[in-house]
CSV table of C-alpha atoms in Angstrom, one decimal:
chain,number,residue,atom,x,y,z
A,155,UNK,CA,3.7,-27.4,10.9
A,156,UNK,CA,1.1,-24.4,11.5
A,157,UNK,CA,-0.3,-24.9,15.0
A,158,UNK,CA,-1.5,-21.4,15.5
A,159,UNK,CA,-4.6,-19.9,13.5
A,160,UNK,CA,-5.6,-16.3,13.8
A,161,UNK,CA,-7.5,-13.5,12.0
A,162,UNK,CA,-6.4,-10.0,10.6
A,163,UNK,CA,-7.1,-7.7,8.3
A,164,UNK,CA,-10.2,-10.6,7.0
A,165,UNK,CA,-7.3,-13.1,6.1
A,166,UNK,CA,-6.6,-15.7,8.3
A,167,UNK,CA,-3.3,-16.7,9.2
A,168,UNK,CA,-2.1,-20.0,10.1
A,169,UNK,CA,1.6,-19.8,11.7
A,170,UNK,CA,4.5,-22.4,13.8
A,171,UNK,CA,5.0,-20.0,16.1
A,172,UNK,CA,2.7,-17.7,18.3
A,173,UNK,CA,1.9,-14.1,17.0
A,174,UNK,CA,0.4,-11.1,18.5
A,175,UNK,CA,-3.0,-11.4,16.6
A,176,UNK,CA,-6.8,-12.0,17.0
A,177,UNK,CA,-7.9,-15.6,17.2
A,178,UNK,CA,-8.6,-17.1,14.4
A,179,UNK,CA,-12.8,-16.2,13.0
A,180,UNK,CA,-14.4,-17.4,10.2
A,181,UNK,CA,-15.1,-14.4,8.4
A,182,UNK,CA,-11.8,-14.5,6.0
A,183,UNK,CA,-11.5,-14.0,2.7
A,184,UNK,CA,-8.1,-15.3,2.1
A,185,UNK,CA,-5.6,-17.3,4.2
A,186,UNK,CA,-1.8,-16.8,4.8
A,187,UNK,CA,0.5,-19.3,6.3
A,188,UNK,CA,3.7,-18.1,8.2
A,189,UNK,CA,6.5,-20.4,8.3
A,190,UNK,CA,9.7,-20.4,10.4
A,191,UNK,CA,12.9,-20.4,7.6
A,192,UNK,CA,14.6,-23.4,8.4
A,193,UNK,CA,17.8,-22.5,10.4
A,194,UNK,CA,21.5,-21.8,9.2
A,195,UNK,CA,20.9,-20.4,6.4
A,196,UNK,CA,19.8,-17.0,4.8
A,197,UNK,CA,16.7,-16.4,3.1
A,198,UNK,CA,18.3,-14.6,0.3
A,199,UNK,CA,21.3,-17.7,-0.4
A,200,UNK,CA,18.4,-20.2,-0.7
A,201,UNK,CA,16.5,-18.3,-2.9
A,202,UNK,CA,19.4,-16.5,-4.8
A,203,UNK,CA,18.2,-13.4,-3.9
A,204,UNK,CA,21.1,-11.6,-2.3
A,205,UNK,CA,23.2,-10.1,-4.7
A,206,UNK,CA,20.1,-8.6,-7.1
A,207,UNK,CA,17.7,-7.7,-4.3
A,208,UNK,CA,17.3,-4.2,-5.0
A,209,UNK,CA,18.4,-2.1,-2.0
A,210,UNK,CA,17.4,1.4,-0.8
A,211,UNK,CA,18.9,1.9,2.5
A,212,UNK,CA,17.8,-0.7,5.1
A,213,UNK,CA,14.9,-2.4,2.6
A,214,UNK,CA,16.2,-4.9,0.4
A,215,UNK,CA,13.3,-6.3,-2.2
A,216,UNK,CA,13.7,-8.9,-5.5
A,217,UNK,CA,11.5,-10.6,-7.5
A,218,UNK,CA,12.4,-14.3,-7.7
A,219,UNK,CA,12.3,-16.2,-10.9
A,220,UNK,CA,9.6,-18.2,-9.7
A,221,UNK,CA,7.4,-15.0,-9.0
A,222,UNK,CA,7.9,-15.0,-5.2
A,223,UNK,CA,9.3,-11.9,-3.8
A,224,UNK,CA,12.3,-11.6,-1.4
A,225,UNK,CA,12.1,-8.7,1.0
A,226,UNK,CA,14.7,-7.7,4.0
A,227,UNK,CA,14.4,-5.0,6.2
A,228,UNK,CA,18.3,-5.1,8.2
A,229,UNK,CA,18.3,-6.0,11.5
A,230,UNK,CA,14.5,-6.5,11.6
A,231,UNK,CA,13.8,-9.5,9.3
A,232,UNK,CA,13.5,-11.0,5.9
A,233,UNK,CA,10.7,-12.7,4.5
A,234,UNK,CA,9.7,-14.9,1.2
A,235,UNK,CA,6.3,-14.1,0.2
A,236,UNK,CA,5.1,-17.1,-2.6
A,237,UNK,CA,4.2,-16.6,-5.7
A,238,UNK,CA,0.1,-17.0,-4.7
A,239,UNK,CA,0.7,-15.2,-1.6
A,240,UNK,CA,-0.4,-17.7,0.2
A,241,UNK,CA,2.9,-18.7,2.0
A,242,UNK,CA,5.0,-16.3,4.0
A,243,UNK,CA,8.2,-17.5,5.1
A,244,UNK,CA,10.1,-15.5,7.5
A,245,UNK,CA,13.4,-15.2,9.6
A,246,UNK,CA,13.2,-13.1,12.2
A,247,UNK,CA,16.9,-11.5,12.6
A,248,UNK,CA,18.8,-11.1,16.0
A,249,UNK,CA,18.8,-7.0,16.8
A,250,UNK,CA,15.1,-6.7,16.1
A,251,UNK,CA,12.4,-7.4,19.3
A,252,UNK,CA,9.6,-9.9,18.6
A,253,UNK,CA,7.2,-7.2,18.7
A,254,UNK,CA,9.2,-5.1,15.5
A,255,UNK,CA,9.4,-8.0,14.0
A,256,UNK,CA,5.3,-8.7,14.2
A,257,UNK,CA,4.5,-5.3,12.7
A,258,UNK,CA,7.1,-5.9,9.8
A,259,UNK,CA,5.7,-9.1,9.1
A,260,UNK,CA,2.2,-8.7,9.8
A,261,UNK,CA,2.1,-5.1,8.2
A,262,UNK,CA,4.8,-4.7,5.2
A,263,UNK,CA,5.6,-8.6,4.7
A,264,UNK,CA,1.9,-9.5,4.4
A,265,UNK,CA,1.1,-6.7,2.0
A,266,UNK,CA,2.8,-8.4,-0.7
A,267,UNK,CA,1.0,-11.3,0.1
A,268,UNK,CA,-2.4,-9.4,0.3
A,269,UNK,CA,-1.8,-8.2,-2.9
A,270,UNK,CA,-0.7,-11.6,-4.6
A,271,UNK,CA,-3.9,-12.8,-3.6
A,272,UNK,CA,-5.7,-9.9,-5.6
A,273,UNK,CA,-6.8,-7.5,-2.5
A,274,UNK,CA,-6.2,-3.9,-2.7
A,275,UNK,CA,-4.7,-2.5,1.2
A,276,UNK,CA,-4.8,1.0,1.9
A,277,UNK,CA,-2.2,3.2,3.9
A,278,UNK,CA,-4.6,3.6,6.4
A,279,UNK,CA,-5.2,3.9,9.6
A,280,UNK,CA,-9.0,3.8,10.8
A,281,UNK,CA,-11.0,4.2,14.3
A,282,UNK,CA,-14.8,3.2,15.0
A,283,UNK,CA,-17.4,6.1,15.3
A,284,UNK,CA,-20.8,5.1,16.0
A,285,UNK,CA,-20.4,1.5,15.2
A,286,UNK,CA,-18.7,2.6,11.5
A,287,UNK,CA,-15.4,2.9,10.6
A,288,UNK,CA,-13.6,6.6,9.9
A,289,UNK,CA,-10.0,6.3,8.0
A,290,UNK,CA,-7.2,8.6,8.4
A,291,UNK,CA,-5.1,7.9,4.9
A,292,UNK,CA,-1.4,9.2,4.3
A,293,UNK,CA,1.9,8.3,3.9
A,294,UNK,CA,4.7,7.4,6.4
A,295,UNK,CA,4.6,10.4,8.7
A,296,UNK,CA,1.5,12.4,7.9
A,297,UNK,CA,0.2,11.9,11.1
A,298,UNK,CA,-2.8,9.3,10.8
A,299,UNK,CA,-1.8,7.0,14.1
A,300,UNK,CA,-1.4,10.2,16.4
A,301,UNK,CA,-5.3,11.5,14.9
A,302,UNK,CA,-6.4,7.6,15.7
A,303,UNK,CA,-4.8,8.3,19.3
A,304,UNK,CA,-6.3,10.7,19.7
A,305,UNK,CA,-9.9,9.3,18.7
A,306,UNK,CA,-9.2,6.5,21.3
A,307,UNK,CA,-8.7,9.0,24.2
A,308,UNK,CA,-12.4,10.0,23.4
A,309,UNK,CA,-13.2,6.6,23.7
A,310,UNK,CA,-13.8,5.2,20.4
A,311,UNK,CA,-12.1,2.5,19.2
A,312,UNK,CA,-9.1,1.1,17.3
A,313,UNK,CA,-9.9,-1.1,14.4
A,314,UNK,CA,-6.6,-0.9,12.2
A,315,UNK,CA,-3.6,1.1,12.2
A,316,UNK,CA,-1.2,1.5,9.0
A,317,UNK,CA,-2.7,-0.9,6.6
A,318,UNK,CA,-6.3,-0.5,5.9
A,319,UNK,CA,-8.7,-3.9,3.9
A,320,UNK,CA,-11.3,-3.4,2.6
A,321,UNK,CA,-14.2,-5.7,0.7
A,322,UNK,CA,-17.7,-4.4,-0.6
A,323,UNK,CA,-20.3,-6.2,0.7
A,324,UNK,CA,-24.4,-5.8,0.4
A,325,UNK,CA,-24.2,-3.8,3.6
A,326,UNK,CA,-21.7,-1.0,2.2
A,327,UNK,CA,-17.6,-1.5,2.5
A,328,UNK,CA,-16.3,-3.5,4.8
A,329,UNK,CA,-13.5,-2.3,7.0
A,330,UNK,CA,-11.6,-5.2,8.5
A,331,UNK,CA,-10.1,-5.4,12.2
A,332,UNK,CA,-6.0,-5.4,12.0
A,333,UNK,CA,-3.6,-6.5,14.8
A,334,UNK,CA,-4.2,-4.5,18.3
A,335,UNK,CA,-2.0,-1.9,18.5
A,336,UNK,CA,-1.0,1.2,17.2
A,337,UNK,CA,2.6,2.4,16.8
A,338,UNK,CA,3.3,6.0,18.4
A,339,UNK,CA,5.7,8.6,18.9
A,340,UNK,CA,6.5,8.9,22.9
A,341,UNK,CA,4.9,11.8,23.5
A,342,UNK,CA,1.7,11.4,21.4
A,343,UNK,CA,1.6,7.8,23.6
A,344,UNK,CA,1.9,9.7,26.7
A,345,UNK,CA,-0.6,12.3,25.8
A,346,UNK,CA,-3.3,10.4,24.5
A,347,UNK,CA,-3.2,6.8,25.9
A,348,UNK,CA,-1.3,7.4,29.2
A,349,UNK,CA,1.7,5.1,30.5
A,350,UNK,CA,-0.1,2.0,30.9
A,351,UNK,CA,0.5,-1.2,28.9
A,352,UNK,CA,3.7,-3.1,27.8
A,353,UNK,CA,5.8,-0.8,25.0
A,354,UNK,CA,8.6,-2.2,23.0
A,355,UNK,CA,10.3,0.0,20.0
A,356,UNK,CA,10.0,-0.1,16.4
A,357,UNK,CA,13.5,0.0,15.3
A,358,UNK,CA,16.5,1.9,16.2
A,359,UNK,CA,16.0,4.4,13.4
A,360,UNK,CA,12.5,5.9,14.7
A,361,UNK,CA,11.3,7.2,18.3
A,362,UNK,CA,8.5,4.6,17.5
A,363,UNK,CA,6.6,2.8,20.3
A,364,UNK,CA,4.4,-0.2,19.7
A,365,UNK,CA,1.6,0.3,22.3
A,366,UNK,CA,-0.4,-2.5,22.8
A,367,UNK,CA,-4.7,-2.0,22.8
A,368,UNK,CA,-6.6,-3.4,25.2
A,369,UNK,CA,-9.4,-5.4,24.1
A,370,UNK,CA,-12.0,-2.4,25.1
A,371,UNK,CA,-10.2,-0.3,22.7
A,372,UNK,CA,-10.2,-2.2,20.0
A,373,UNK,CA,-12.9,-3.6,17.5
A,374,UNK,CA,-12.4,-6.7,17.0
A,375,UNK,CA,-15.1,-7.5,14.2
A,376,UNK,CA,-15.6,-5.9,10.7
A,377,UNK,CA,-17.5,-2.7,10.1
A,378,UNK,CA,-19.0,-0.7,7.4
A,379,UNK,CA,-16.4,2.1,5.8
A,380,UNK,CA,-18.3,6.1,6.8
A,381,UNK,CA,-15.8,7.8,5.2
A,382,UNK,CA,-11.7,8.2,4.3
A,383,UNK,CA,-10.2,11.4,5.2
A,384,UNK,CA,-7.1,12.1,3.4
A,385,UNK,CA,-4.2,13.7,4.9
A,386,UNK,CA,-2.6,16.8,3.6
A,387,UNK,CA,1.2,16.3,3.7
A,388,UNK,CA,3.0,17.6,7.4
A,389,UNK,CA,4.7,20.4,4.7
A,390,UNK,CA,1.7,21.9,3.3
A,391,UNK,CA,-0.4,22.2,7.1
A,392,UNK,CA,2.8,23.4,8.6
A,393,UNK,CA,1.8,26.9,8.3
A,394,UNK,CA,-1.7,26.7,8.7
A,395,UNK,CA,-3.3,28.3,11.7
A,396,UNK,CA,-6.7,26.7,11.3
A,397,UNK,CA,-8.1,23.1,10.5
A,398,UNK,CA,-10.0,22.6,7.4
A,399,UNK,CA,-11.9,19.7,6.0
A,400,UNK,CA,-12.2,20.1,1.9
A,401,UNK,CA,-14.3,18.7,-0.4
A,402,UNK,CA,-12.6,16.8,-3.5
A,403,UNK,CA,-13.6,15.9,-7.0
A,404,UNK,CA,-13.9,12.6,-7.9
A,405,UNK,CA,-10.8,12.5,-9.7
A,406,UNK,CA,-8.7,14.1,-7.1
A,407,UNK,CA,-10.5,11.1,-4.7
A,408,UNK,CA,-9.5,8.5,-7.4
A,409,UNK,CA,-5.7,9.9,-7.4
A,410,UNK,CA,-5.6,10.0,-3.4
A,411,UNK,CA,-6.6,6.5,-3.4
A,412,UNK,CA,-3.7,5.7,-5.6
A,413,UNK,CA,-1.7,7.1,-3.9
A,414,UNK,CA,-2.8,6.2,-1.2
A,415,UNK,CA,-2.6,2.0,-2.0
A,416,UNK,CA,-0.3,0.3,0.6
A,417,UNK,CA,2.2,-1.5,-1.4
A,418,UNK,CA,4.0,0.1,-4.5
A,419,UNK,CA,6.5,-2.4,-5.2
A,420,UNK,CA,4.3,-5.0,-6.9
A,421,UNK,CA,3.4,-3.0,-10.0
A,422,UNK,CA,2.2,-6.1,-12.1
A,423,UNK,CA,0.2,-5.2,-15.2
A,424,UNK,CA,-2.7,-7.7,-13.7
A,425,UNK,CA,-2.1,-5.7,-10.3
A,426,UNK,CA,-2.4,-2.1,-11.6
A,427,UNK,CA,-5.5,-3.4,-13.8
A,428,UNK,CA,-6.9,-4.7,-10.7
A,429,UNK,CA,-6.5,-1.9,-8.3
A,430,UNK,CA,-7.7,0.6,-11.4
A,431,UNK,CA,-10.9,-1.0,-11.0
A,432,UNK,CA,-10.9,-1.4,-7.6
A,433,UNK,CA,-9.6,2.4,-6.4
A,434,UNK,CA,-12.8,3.7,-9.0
A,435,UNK,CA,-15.0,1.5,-7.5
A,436,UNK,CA,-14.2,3.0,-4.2
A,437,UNK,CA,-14.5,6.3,-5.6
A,438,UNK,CA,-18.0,6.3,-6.3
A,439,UNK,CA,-18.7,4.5,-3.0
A,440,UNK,CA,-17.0,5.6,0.0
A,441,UNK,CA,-17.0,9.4,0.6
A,442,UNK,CA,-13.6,10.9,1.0
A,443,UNK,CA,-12.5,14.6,2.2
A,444,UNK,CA,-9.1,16.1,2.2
A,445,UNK,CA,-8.0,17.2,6.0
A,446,UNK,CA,-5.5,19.6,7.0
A,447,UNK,CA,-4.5,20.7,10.0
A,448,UNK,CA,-1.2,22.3,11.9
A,449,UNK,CA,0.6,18.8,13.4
A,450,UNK,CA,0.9,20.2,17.0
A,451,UNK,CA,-0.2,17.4,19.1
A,452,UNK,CA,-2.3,20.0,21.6
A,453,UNK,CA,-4.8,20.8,18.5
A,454,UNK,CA,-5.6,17.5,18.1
A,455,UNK,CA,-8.5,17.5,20.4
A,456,UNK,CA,-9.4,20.7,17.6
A,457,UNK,CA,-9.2,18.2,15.0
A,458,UNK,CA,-11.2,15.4,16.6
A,459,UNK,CA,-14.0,17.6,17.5
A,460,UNK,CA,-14.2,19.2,14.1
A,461,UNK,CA,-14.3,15.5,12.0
A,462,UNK,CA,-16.8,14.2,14.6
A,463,UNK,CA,-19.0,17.2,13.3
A,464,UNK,CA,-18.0,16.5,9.6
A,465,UNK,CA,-19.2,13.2,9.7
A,466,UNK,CA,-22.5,14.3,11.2
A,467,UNK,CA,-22.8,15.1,7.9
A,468,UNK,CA,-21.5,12.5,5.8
A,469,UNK,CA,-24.4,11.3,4.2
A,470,UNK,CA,-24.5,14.5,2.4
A,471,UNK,CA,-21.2,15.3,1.2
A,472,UNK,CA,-21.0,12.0,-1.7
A,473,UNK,CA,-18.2,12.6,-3.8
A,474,UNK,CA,-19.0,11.1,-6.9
A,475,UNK,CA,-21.7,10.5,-9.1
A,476,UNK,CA,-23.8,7.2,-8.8
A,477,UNK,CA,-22.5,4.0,-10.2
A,478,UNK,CA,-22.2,3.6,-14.1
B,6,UNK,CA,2.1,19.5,-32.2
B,7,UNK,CA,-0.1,20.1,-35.0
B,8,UNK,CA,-3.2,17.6,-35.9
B,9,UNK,CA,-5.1,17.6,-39.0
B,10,UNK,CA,-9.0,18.0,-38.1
B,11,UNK,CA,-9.4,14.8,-40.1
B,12,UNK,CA,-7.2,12.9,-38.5
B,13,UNK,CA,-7.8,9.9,-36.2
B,14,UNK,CA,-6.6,9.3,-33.0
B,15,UNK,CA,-7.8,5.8,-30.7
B,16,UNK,CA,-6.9,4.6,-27.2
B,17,UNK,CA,-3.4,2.9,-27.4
B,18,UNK,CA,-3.3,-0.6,-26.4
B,19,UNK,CA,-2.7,-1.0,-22.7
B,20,UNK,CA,-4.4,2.3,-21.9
B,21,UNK,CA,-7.4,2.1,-19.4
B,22,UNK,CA,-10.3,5.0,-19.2
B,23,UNK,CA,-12.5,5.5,-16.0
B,24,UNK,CA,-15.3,8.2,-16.2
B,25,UNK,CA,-15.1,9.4,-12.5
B,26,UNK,CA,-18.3,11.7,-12.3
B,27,UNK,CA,-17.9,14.1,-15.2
B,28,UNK,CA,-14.0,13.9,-15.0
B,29,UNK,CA,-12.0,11.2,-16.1
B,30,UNK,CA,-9.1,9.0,-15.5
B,31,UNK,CA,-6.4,7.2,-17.3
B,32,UNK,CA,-3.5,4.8,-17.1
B,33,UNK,CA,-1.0,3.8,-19.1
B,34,UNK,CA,-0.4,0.4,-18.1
B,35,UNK,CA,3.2,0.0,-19.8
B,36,UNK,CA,4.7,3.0,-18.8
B,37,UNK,CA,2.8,2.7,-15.2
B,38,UNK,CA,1.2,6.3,-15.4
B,39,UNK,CA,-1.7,7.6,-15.0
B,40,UNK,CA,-3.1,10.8,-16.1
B,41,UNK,CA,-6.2,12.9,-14.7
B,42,UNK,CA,-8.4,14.7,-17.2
B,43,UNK,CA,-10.7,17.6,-16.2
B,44,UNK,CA,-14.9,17.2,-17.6
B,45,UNK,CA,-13.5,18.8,-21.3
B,46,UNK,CA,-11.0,16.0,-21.3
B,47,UNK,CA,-13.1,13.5,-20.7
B,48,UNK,CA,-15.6,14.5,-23.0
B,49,UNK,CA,-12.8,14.6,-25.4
B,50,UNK,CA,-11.6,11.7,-24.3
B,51,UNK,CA,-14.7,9.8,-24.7
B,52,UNK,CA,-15.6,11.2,-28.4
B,53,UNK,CA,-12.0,10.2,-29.8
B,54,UNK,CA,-11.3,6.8,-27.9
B,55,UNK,CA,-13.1,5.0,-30.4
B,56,UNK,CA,-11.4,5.7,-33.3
B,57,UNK,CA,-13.4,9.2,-34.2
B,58,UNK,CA,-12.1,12.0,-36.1
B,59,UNK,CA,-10.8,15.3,-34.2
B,60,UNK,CA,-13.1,17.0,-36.2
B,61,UNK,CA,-15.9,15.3,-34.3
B,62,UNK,CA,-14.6,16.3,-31.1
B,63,UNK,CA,-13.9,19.9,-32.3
B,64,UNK,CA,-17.7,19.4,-33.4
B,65,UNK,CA,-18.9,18.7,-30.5
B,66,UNK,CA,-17.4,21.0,-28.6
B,67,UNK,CA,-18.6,24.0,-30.1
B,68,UNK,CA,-21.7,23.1,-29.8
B,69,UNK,CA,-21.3,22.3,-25.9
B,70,UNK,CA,-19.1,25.3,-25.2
B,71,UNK,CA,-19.1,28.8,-25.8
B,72,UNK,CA,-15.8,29.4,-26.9
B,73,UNK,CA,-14.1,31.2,-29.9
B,74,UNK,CA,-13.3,28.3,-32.4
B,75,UNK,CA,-9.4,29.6,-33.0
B,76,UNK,CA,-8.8,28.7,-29.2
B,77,UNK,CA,-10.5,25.4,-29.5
B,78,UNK,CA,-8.2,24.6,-31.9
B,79,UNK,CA,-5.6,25.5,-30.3
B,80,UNK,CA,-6.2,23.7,-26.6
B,81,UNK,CA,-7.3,20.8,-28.8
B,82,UNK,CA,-3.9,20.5,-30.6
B,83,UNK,CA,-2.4,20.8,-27.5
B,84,UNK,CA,-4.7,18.1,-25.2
B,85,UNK,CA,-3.8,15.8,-28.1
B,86,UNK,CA,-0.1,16.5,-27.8
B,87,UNK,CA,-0.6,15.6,-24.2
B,88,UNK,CA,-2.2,12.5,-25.2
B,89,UNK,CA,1.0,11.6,-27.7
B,90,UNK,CA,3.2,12.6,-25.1
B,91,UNK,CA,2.2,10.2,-22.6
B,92,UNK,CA,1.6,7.7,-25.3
B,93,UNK,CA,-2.2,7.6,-24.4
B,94,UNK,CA,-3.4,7.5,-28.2
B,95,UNK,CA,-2.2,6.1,-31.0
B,96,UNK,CA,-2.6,7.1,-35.3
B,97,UNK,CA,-6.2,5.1,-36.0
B,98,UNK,CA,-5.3,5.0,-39.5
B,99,UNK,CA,-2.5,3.0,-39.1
B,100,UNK,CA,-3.1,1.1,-36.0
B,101,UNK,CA,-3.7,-2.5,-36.1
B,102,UNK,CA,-7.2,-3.8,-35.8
B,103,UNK,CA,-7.9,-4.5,-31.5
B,104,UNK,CA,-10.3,-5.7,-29.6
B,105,UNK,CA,-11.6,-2.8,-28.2
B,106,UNK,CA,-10.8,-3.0,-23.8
């Protein structure tokens, strides 16, 4: 039975136990339920998953013959998303804290299910500038959570970190509100958001926190998309001296949106077809810019202070021709 | 690879276009690849996905372009390799009739 309602990312998500999220609002587009497996027995047995799940190191992923997807991170959790996406169940497994486990489930877990329901997540991470949200895009390491850190030290505030939804609306593109809390390296936490607040660890592999937000530092509500800045990768900034915000052609916006979608496992013909559409629709509607900069944690104030000026002048820097 | 100016080339099935400004996009949906082509590309791209002759888009081209003819040729026998090569276009003339996408 799902006693607990709550909101993220615009789905809501009904669930038998509590989770760290929003309560529940009535702006959703979609709706998840998270359900306890039932005990004493594995995931992967009862769904004849374990043998063929395809493993790369600790991530274990299959596609079930009845078009639900098994997927196992090792000593975190493992997870049945259904077929519709519409049912998540989950078994939390003993080494991982209740807090890893959250951000596995309500991050990686509910992408598949995101994207069974035909939305499009993007490896984002975004803060709130005058009232509209800014997106820091990249992969795994390239820096986008300790750039949002350092956004909320200026006081602006959170609105999603890792996985990014979005939804046009008549207003413009509708950034939507993910769990508060942003995960952090030590040092960037310490820097940026001091010591205060409960921390628990991602996982044993990464120097990881999981810092709570407070609810003054985090925008709880839906706002319209200013602009996506994409992330060079760590490797090409590393020997840059200076920060640099370039200008991109459509196409290369198009490709950095593909590459920049949050879940690459489910590659579907339907899905790709969708998400085609969807990642050129964004094109010609959100301005994007490419960002580099040297990943030393004291330029980061730089940085900050040279997007806040970029975005001053956002409304002339469109990327891509008007809408066909 | 070599084309005949008469020949015909169309989209392959599975194979989705996006004009993105004046540059285009395309992706393969069977082999799961996409492919970005410059504003000549897509202008290319645009003349021969219905089924026109190379000839038109050599055509065309000369008129938009000022470029000697002998390198047209040549950059156009090698674009459509491309295409070929990531299985992106297909023989018109022997193709079976398709709904166009």
């Amino acid at each position: 039975m799902t006693r607990y309602r709550y909101s993220v990312y615009g789905i809501g998500v009904a669930s038998d136990t509590p989770l760290a999220l929003p309560a529940y609002t009535n702006y959703c587009l979609g709706d998840v339920e998270c359900v306890t497996a039932p005990a004493a027995a594995s995931l992967a047995e009862l769904h004849g998953a374990g043998p063929d799940a395809q493993a790369r190191g600790w991530y274990h992923h299959a596609s079930l013959a009845d078009g639900s997807t098994y997927v196992r991170w090792d000593e975190i959790g493992e997870f049945v998303v259904a077929a519709d996406g519409r049912r998540i169940t989950f078994r939390q497994l003993n080494a991982s804290s209740l807090e890893s486990f959250q951000v596995y489930m309500l991050g990686q877990a509910l992408s598949f299910a995101l994207v069974k329901q035909c939305f499009e997540p993007l490896h984002a991470t975004a803060v709130v500038v005058d009232g509209q949200a800014v997106a820091f895009l990249g992969s795994n390491g390239f820096g986008k959570s300790s750039l949002a850190a350092c956004f909320l030290e200026a006081g602006h505030e959170m609105l999603t970190d890792d996985l990014l939804f979005l939804w046009p609306s008549p207003e413009g593109v509708l950034a939507y509100p993910g769990p508060p809390r942003i995960k952090l390296f030590r040092g960037v936490a310490r820097r940026f958001l001091g010591q205060a607040g409960h921390r628990g660890g991602m996982n044993e592999d990464t120097d990881k926190l999981i810092v709570p937000i407070g609810g003054d530092r985090w925008c709880s509500r839906p706002v319209t998309l200013k602009a996506i800045y994409t992330l060079a990768p760590p490797r090409d900034a590393c020997r840059r001296i200076d920060v640099s915000v370039e200008s991109l052609s459509a196409r290369e916006v198009f490709v950095e949106l593909v590459k920049g979608t949050f879940n690459r496992r489910l590659v579907s013909r339907q899905r790709l077809e969708r998400q085609f559409g969807f990642v050129g629709a964004l094109t010609e509607l959100v301005p994007m810019r490419k960002l580099i900069y040297p990943r030393v944690i004291d330029r980061l104030p730089e940085v900050r202070t040279i997007l806040l000026a970029d975005l001053d002048r956002v409304a002339g820097f469109a990327t891509a021709a008007p809408a066909r | 690879m070599s084309v005949s100016l008469s020949d015909r080339v169309k989209a392959a099935p599975d194979v989705l276009f996006r004009l993105v400004g004046d540059e285009g996009v395309l992706l393969n949906l069977r082999t799961q690849r996409y492919l970005g082509l410059n504003p000549i590309g897509a202008r290319v791209w645009t003349i021969l996905e219905p089924g026109a002759t190379i000839q038109a888009a050599y055509d065309a081209l000369l008129q938009d372009y000022e470029v000697d003819p002998s390198k047209l040729r040549l950059d156009l026998d090698l674009f459509i390799g491309q295409l070929v090569e990531h299985e992106l276009v297909e023989d018109a003339e022997h193709a079976p009739d398709r709904e166009p996408r």
